[in-house]
Short mmCIF file of C-alpha atoms in Angstrom, two decimals:
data_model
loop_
_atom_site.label_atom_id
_atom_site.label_comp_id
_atom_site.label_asym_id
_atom_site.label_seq_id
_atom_site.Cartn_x
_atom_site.Cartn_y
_atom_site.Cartn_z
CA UNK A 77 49.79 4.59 5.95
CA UNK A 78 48.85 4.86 9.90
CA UNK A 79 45.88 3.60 10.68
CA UNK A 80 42.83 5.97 11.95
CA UNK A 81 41.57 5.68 15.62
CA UNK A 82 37.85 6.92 16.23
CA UNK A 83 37.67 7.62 19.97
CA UNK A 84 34.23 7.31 21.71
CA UNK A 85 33.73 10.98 21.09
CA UNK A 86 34.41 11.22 17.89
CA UNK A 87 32.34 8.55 17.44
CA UNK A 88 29.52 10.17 19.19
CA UNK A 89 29.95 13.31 17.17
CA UNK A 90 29.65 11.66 14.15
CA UNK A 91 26.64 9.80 14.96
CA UNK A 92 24.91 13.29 16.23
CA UNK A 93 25.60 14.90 13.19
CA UNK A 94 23.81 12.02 11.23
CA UNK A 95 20.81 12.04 13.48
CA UNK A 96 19.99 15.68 12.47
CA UNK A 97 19.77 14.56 8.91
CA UNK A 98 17.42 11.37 9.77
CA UNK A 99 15.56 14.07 11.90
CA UNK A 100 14.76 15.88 8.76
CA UNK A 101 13.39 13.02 7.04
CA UNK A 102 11.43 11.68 9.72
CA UNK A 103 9.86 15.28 10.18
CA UNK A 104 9.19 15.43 6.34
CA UNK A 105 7.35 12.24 6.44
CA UNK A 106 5.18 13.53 9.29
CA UNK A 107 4.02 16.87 6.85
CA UNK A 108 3.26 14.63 4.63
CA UNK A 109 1.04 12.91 6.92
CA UNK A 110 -0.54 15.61 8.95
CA UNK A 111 -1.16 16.95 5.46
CA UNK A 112 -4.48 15.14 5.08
CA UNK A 113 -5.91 15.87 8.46
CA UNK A 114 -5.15 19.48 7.91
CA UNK A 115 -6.75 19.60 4.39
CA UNK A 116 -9.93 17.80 6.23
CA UNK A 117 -9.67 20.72 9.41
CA UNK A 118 -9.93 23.50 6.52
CA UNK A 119 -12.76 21.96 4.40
CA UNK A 120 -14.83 21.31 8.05
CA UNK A 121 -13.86 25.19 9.03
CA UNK A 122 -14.90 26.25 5.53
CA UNK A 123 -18.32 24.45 5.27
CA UNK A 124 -19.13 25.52 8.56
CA UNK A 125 -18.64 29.39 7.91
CA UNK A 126 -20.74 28.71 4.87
CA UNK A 127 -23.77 27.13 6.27
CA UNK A 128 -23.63 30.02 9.15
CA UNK A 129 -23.50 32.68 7.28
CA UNK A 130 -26.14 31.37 5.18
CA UNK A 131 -28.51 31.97 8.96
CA UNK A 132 -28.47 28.19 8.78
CA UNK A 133 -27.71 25.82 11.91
CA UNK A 134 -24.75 23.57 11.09
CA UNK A 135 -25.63 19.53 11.27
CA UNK A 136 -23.96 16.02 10.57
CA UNK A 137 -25.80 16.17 6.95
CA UNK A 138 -23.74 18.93 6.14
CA UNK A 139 -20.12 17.14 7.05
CA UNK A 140 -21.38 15.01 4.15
CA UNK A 141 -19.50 17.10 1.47
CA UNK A 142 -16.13 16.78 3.01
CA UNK A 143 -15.67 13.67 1.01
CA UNK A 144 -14.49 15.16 -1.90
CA UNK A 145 -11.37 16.54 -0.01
CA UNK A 146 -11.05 12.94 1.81
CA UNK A 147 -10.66 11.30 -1.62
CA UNK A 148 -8.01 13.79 -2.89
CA UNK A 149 -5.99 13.47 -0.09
CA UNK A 150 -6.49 9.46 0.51
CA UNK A 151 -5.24 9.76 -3.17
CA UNK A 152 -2.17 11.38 -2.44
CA UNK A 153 -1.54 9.44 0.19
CA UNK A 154 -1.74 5.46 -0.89
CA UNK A 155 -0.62 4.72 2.85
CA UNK A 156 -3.33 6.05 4.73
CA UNK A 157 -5.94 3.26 5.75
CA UNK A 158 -8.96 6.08 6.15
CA UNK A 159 -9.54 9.69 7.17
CA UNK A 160 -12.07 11.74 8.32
CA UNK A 161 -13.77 14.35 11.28
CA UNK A 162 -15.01 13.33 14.95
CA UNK A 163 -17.47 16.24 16.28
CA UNK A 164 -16.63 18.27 19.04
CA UNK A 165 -19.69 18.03 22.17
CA UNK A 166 -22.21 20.92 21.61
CA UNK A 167 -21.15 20.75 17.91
CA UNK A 168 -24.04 19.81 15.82
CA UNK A 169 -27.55 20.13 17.66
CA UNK A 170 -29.03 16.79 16.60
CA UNK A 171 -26.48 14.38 17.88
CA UNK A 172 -23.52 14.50 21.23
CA UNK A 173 -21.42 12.46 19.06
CA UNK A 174 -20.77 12.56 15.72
CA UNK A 175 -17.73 11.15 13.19
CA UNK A 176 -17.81 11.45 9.48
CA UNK A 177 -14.75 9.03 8.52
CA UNK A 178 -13.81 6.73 5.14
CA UNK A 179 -12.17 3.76 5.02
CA UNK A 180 -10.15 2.18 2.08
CA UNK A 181 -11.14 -1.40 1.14
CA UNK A 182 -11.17 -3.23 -1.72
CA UNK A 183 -14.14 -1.95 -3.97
CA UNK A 184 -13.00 1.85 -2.82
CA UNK A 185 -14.08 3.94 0.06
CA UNK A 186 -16.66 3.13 2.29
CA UNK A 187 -17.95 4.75 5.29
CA UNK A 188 -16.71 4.04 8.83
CA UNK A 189 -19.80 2.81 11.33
CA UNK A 190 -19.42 2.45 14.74
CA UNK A 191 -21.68 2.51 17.68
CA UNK A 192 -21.43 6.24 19.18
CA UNK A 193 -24.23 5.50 21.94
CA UNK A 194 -22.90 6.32 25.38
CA UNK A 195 -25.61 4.18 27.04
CA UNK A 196 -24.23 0.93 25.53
CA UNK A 197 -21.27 -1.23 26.73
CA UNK A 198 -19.69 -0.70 23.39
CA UNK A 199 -19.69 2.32 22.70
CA UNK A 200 -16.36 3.76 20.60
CA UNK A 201 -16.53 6.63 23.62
CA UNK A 202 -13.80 9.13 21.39
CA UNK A 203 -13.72 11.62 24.02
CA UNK A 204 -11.55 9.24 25.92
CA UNK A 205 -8.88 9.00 23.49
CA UNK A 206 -5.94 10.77 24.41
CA UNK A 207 -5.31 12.00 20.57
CA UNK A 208 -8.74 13.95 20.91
CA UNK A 209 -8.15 15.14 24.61
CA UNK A 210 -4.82 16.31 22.96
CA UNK A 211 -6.41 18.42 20.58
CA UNK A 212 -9.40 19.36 22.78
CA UNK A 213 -7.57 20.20 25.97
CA UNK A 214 -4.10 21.43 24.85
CA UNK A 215 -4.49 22.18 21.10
CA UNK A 216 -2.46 20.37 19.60
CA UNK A 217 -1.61 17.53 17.06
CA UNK A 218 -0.89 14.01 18.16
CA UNK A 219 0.51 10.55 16.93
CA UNK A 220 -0.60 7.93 18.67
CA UNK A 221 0.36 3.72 18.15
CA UNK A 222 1.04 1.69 16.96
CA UNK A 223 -1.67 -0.35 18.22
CA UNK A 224 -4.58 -2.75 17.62
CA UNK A 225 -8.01 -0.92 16.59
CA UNK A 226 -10.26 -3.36 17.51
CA UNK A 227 -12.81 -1.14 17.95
CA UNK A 228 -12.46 0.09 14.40
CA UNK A 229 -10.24 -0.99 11.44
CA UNK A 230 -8.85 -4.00 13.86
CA UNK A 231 -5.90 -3.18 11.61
CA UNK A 232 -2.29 -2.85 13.85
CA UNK A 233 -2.17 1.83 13.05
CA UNK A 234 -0.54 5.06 14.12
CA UNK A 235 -3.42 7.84 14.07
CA UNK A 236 -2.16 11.18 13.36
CA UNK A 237 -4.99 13.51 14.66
CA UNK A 238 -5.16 17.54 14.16
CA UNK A 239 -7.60 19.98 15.92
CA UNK A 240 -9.92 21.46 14.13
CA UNK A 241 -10.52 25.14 15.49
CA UNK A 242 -12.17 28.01 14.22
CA UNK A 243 -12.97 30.57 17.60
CA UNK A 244 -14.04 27.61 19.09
CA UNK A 245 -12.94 24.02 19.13
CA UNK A 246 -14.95 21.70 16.48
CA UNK A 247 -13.14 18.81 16.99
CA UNK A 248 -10.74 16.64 15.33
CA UNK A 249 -9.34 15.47 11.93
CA UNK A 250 -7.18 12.65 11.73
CA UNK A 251 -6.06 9.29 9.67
CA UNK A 252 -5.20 6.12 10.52
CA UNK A 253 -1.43 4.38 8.82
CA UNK A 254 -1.44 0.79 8.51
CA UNK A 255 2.34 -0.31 10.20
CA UNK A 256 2.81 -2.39 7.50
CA UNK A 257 2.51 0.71 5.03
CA UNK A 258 3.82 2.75 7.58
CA UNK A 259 6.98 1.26 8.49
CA UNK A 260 8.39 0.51 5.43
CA UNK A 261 8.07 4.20 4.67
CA UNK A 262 10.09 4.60 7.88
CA UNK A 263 12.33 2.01 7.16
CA UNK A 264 13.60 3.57 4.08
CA UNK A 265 14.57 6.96 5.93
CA UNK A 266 16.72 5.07 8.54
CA UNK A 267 18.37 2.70 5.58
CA UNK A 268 21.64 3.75 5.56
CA UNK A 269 22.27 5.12 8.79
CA UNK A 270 25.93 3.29 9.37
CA UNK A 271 23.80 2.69 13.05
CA UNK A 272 21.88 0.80 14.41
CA UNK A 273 18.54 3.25 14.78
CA UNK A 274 15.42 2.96 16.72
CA UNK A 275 12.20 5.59 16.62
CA UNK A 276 10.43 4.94 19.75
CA UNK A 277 6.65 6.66 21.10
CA UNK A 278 5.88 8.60 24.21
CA UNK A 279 5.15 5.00 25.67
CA UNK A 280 8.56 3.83 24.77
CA UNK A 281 7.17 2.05 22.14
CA UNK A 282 9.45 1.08 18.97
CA UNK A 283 7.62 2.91 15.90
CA UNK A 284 10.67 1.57 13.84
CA UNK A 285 13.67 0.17 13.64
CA UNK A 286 16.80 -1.12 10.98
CA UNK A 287 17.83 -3.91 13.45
CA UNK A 288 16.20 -6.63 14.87
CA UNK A 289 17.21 -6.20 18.30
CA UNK A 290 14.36 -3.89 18.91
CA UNK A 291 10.93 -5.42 17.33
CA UNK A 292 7.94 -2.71 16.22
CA UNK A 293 5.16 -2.56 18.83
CA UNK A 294 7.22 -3.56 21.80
CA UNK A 295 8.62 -1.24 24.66
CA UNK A 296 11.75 0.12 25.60
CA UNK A 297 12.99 -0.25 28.98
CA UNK A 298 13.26 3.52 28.94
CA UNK A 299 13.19 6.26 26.33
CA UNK A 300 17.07 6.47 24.59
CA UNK A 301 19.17 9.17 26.19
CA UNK A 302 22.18 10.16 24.23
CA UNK A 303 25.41 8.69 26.48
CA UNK A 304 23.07 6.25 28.30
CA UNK A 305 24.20 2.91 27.40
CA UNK A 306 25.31 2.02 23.63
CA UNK A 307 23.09 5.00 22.40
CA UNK A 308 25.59 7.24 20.63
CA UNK A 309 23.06 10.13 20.07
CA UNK A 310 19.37 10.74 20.56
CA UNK A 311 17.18 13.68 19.67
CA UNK A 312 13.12 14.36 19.29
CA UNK A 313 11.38 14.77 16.38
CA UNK A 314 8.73 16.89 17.49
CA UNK A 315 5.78 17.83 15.34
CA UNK A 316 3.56 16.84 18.51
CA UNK A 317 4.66 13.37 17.86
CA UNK A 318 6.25 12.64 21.19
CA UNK A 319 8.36 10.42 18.96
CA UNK A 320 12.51 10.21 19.65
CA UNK A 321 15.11 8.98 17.56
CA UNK A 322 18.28 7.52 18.98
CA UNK A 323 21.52 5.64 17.33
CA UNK A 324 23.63 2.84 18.49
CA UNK A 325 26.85 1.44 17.87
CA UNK A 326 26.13 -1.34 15.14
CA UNK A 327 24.89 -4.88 17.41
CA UNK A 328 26.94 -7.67 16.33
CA UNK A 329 26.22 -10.80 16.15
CA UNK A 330 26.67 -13.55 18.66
CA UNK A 331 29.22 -16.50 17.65
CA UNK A 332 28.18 -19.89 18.34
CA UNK A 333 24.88 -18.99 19.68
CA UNK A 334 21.90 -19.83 17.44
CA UNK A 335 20.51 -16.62 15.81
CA UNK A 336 21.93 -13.17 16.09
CA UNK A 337 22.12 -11.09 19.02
CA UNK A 338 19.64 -9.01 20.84
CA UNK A 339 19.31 -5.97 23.20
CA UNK A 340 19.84 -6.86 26.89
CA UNK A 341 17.36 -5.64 29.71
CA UNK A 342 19.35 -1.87 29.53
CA UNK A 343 18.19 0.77 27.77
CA UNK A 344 18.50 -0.80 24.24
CA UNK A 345 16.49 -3.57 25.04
CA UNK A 346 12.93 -3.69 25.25
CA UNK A 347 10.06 -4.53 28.14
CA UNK A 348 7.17 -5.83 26.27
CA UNK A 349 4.94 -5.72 29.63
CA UNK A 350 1.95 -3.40 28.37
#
Protein backbone atom coordinates (compact mmCIF):
# COMPACT_ATOMS: atom_id res chain seq x y z
CA UNK A 1 0.00 0.00 0.00
CA UNK A 2 1.61 3.59 -1.03
CA UNK A 3 2.34 5.54 1.55
CA UNK A 4 0.32 9.02 2.21
CA UNK A 5 2.18 12.42 1.82
CA UNK A 6 0.58 15.46 3.82
CA UNK A 7 1.92 18.56 2.08
CA UNK A 8 2.24 21.81 4.17
CA UNK A 9 -1.19 22.75 3.01
CA UNK A 10 -2.90 20.03 3.68
CA UNK A 11 -1.46 20.11 6.77
CA UNK A 12 -2.55 23.58 7.42
CA UNK A 13 -6.06 22.76 6.38
CA UNK A 14 -6.37 20.18 8.66
CA UNK A 15 -5.15 22.00 11.55
CA UNK A 16 -7.75 25.03 10.65
CA UNK A 17 -10.49 22.85 10.58
CA UNK A 18 -9.60 21.56 14.17
CA UNK A 19 -9.17 25.02 15.54
CA UNK A 20 -12.87 25.86 14.81
CA UNK A 21 -13.87 22.99 16.98
CA UNK A 22 -11.38 24.06 20.00
CA UNK A 23 -12.93 27.56 19.23
CA UNK A 24 -16.24 26.24 20.26
CA UNK A 25 -15.13 24.90 23.41
CA UNK A 26 -13.11 27.65 24.47
CA UNK A 27 -16.19 30.02 23.74
CA UNK A 28 -18.49 27.59 25.75
CA UNK A 29 -16.27 27.78 28.69
CA UNK A 30 -16.36 31.59 28.55
CA UNK A 31 -20.65 31.47 28.81
CA UNK A 32 -20.16 29.58 31.40
CA UNK A 33 -18.09 32.08 33.01
CA UNK A 34 -19.63 35.35 32.08
CA UNK A 35 -22.69 33.51 33.32
CA UNK A 36 -22.21 34.64 36.93
CA UNK A 37 -21.39 38.24 36.28
CA UNK A 38 -24.45 38.47 34.15
CA UNK A 39 -26.77 36.82 36.77
CA UNK A 40 -25.11 39.53 39.34
CA UNK A 41 -25.77 42.64 36.40
CA UNK A 42 -29.62 41.48 36.42
CA UNK A 43 -30.15 41.10 40.22
CA UNK A 44 -28.22 44.85 40.64
CA UNK A 45 -30.64 46.19 37.59
CA UNK A 46 -33.58 44.50 39.31
CA UNK A 47 -33.08 45.79 42.93
CA UNK A 48 -32.43 49.05 41.68
CA UNK A 49 -35.81 49.45 39.67
CA UNK A 50 -37.35 48.22 42.86
CA UNK A 51 -36.07 50.57 45.40
CA UNK A 52 -36.89 53.52 42.69
CA UNK A 53 -40.01 52.85 42.05
CA UNK A 54 -40.67 52.45 45.59
CA UNK A 55 -39.76 56.85 45.56
CA UNK A 56 -36.75 55.55 47.46
CA UNK A 57 -33.00 56.73 46.76
CA UNK A 58 -30.87 53.67 45.92
CA UNK A 59 -27.69 53.11 48.50
CA UNK A 60 -24.78 50.53 49.23
CA UNK A 61 -27.25 48.96 52.05
CA UNK A 62 -29.43 47.97 49.45
CA UNK A 63 -26.61 45.97 47.16
CA UNK A 64 -26.69 43.90 50.37
CA UNK A 65 -29.34 41.42 49.00
CA UNK A 66 -27.46 40.48 45.93
CA UNK A 67 -25.85 37.77 47.92
CA UNK A 68 -28.30 35.35 47.47
CA UNK A 69 -27.69 35.34 43.62
CA UNK A 70 -23.72 35.42 44.39
CA UNK A 71 -24.08 32.13 46.31
CA UNK A 72 -26.13 30.37 43.57
CA UNK A 73 -23.92 31.16 41.02
CA UNK A 74 -20.45 30.70 43.13
CA UNK A 75 -22.32 27.30 43.52
CA UNK A 76 -22.52 26.52 40.07
CA UNK A 77 -19.40 27.53 39.46
CA UNK A 78 -16.77 25.63 42.01
CA UNK A 79 -13.93 27.54 39.97
CA UNK A 80 -14.69 30.95 40.63
CA UNK A 81 -12.51 32.41 43.60
CA UNK A 82 -15.34 35.35 44.37
CA UNK A 83 -17.90 37.54 42.63
CA UNK A 84 -19.58 40.53 43.10
CA UNK A 85 -20.58 44.53 41.91
CA UNK A 86 -18.13 47.70 41.87
CA UNK A 87 -20.40 51.03 41.79
CA UNK A 88 -20.41 53.20 39.01
CA UNK A 89 -19.32 57.28 40.20
CA UNK A 90 -22.59 59.23 40.95
CA UNK A 91 -24.12 55.79 41.74
CA UNK A 92 -25.15 55.65 45.28
CA UNK A 93 -25.30 59.20 47.07
CA UNK A 94 -23.48 58.27 50.27
CA UNK A 95 -20.23 56.99 48.97
CA UNK A 96 -17.86 57.78 45.26
CA UNK A 97 -16.82 54.30 45.54
CA UNK A 98 -18.49 51.45 46.36
CA UNK A 99 -17.92 47.33 45.75
CA UNK A 100 -20.13 44.70 47.18
CA UNK A 101 -17.91 41.43 46.41
CA UNK A 102 -17.57 37.66 48.20
CA UNK A 103 -14.81 35.70 48.44
CA UNK A 104 -14.57 31.82 48.86
CA UNK A 105 -12.37 30.63 51.77
CA UNK A 106 -12.38 27.95 53.86
CA UNK A 107 -15.32 28.41 56.44
CA UNK A 108 -17.55 29.76 53.23
CA UNK A 109 -18.01 33.18 51.86
CA UNK A 110 -16.81 36.13 53.32
CA UNK A 111 -16.87 39.62 52.30
CA UNK A 112 -14.15 41.32 50.24
CA UNK A 113 -12.58 44.64 52.19
CA UNK A 114 -10.41 46.85 50.68
CA UNK A 115 -9.47 50.41 51.18
CA UNK A 116 -11.67 52.50 48.54
CA UNK A 117 -10.30 56.00 49.92
CA UNK A 118 -8.85 58.04 47.09
CA UNK A 119 -6.89 60.23 49.54
CA UNK A 120 -4.69 57.30 50.69
CA UNK A 121 -1.58 55.79 48.98
CA UNK A 122 -3.38 52.52 48.88
CA UNK A 123 -6.21 52.92 47.68
CA UNK A 124 -7.68 49.82 45.27
CA UNK A 125 -8.49 53.05 42.76
CA UNK A 126 -11.03 50.53 40.35
CA UNK A 127 -11.68 53.19 37.99
CA UNK A 128 -8.21 52.60 36.71
CA UNK A 129 -8.64 49.14 35.77
CA UNK A 130 -8.89 48.63 32.27
CA UNK A 131 -11.75 45.76 32.75
CA UNK A 132 -13.99 48.63 34.29
CA UNK A 133 -12.89 51.41 31.74
CA UNK A 134 -13.91 48.55 29.28
CA UNK A 135 -17.26 48.36 30.45
CA UNK A 136 -17.60 52.06 31.39
CA UNK A 137 -16.18 53.61 28.26
CA UNK A 138 -16.93 51.10 25.44
CA UNK A 139 -19.59 48.75 26.92
CA UNK A 140 -18.41 45.88 26.85
CA UNK A 141 -17.21 42.62 28.64
CA UNK A 142 -13.58 41.95 29.35
CA UNK A 143 -11.06 39.16 30.48
CA UNK A 144 -8.28 40.32 31.90
CA UNK A 145 -4.88 38.09 33.44
CA UNK A 146 -3.67 36.18 34.40
CA UNK A 147 -2.00 38.10 36.97
CA UNK A 148 -1.06 38.65 40.63
CA UNK A 149 -3.92 40.47 42.79
CA UNK A 150 -2.00 41.75 45.35
CA UNK A 151 -4.20 44.26 46.03
CA UNK A 152 -6.97 41.77 46.62
CA UNK A 153 -7.11 37.92 46.65
CA UNK A 154 -3.04 37.99 46.07
CA UNK A 155 -4.17 34.81 44.32
CA UNK A 156 -2.40 34.45 40.46
CA UNK A 157 -6.61 35.20 38.40
CA UNK A 158 -8.30 36.01 35.12
CA UNK A 159 -11.29 38.53 36.00
CA UNK A 160 -14.09 38.25 33.68
CA UNK A 161 -16.00 41.60 34.19
CA UNK A 162 -19.59 42.56 32.55
CA UNK A 163 -21.26 46.06 32.51
CA UNK A 164 -23.96 46.54 34.30
CA UNK A 165 -26.41 49.03 32.40
CA UNK A 166 -29.82 49.92 32.79
CA UNK A 167 -30.33 53.70 30.76
CA UNK A 168 -27.39 54.54 32.42
CA UNK A 169 -24.17 52.84 33.32
CA UNK A 170 -24.16 51.34 37.08
CA UNK A 171 -21.08 49.77 36.91
CA UNK A 172 -19.59 46.46 36.80
CA UNK A 173 -20.08 42.73 37.69
CA UNK A 174 -17.36 40.45 37.49
CA UNK A 175 -15.42 37.24 39.13
CA UNK A 176 -12.17 36.41 39.67
CA UNK A 177 -10.73 32.37 38.32
CA UNK A 178 -7.96 31.06 40.21
CA UNK A 179 -5.27 29.76 37.15
CA UNK A 180 -4.86 26.83 38.92
CA UNK A 181 -8.76 26.11 38.64
CA UNK A 182 -8.78 27.84 35.59
CA UNK A 183 -6.32 26.21 33.51
CA UNK A 184 -6.96 22.86 34.05
CA UNK A 185 -10.45 23.59 32.80
CA UNK A 186 -8.61 24.93 29.74
CA UNK A 187 -6.33 22.28 29.58
CA UNK A 188 -8.91 19.70 29.10
CA UNK A 189 -10.47 21.53 25.93
CA UNK A 190 -7.04 21.65 24.13
CA UNK A 191 -6.26 17.74 25.24
CA UNK A 192 -6.33 16.11 22.21
CA UNK A 193 -5.61 18.56 19.74
CA UNK A 194 -2.92 16.28 17.58
CA UNK A 195 -1.03 20.10 18.01
CA UNK A 196 0.76 21.68 19.85
CA UNK A 197 -1.85 24.68 21.07
CA UNK A 198 -1.35 27.88 22.81
CA UNK A 199 -4.33 30.51 24.04
CA UNK A 200 -2.59 33.70 24.44
CA UNK A 201 -4.21 37.46 25.95
CA UNK A 202 -4.36 40.83 24.31
CA UNK A 203 -0.83 41.27 26.05
CA UNK A 204 0.48 38.22 24.36
CA UNK A 205 0.22 36.53 27.38
CA UNK A 206 -0.09 32.53 27.41
CA UNK A 207 -3.63 31.87 29.17
CA UNK A 208 -2.88 28.12 28.34
CA UNK A 209 -1.11 25.77 26.79
CA UNK A 210 -0.69 21.54 26.11
CA UNK A 211 3.13 21.93 25.67
CA UNK A 212 5.70 23.14 27.67
CA UNK A 213 7.39 25.23 25.28
CA UNK A 214 5.13 28.07 26.09
CA UNK A 215 4.72 28.46 30.13
CA UNK A 216 1.20 30.21 31.55
CA UNK A 217 1.77 33.85 32.54
CA UNK A 218 4.64 34.55 30.24
CA UNK A 219 4.58 36.56 26.85
CA UNK A 220 4.72 35.83 23.39
CA UNK A 221 7.09 37.51 21.23
CA UNK A 222 4.05 38.46 19.19
CA UNK A 223 0.43 37.38 18.97
CA UNK A 224 0.29 33.85 16.60
CA UNK A 225 -0.58 34.62 13.00
CA UNK A 226 -1.68 31.68 11.01
CA UNK A 227 1.48 31.00 8.33
CA UNK A 228 3.87 33.01 10.58
CA UNK A 229 6.40 30.65 11.71
CA UNK A 230 5.42 26.91 12.84
CA UNK A 231 1.80 28.21 13.59
CA UNK A 232 -0.35 26.09 11.29
CA UNK A 233 -3.62 28.04 12.05
CA UNK A 234 -4.76 30.77 14.39
CA UNK A 235 -8.15 32.30 15.00
CA UNK A 236 -9.89 34.62 17.94
CA UNK A 237 -12.17 33.60 20.28
CA UNK A 238 -13.96 36.63 20.81
CA UNK A 239 -16.56 37.06 23.50
CA UNK A 240 -14.63 40.44 24.40
CA UNK A 241 -11.88 38.25 25.53
CA UNK A 242 -9.15 39.58 23.29
CA UNK A 243 -7.99 35.99 23.67
CA UNK A 244 -6.45 33.99 20.30
CA UNK A 245 -5.91 30.51 19.76
CA UNK A 246 -3.21 29.26 17.45
CA UNK A 247 -1.75 25.54 16.56
CA UNK A 248 1.65 24.31 15.84
CA UNK A 249 3.26 21.52 14.30
CA UNK A 250 3.92 19.07 17.33
CA UNK A 251 7.71 20.42 19.09
CA UNK A 252 9.92 17.55 19.33
CA UNK A 253 12.20 16.90 21.49
CA UNK A 254 15.87 17.68 21.46
CA UNK A 255 18.37 14.52 21.36
CA UNK A 256 21.25 14.63 23.54
CA UNK A 257 20.42 17.85 25.09
CA UNK A 258 19.22 17.68 28.71
CA UNK A 259 15.40 18.26 28.87
CA UNK A 260 13.07 18.67 25.98
CA UNK A 261 12.95 21.39 23.61
CA UNK A 262 11.60 24.84 23.75
CA UNK A 263 10.27 27.72 21.54
CA UNK A 264 13.05 29.89 20.05
CA UNK A 265 12.94 33.84 20.22
CA UNK A 266 10.24 33.67 16.90
CA UNK A 267 6.88 33.84 17.22
CA UNK A 268 6.39 30.54 19.21
CA UNK A 269 8.59 31.49 21.79
CA UNK A 270 7.94 33.71 24.49
CA UNK A 271 9.43 37.32 25.93
CA UNK A 272 8.82 37.24 29.55
CA UNK A 273 9.95 41.10 29.83
CA UNK A 274 6.67 42.63 31.52
Amino acid sequence: MASETRTPGDAAGAAAALLETLLERVRGLLAEIFAGPEAVAAEVVDRRREVLSAGRTFRASDLTGIKAVVEERLAAQPMADGLGFLAAAGLLPDRERHITWWQRVASGLTPMRLNLDPTTIDVYDYFEMDWFAAARDEGRRAVFGPYVDYSAADHYVCTFTVPVVDGAFLGVAGTDLRMDDLEPRLLGLLRGAGHDAVLAGPERRVVAANSPRWLVGSRLARMPVAGDGDFLAAGEVGMDSGWVLALAAREQPLTGLPGTGRGGPGPTGTDDSS
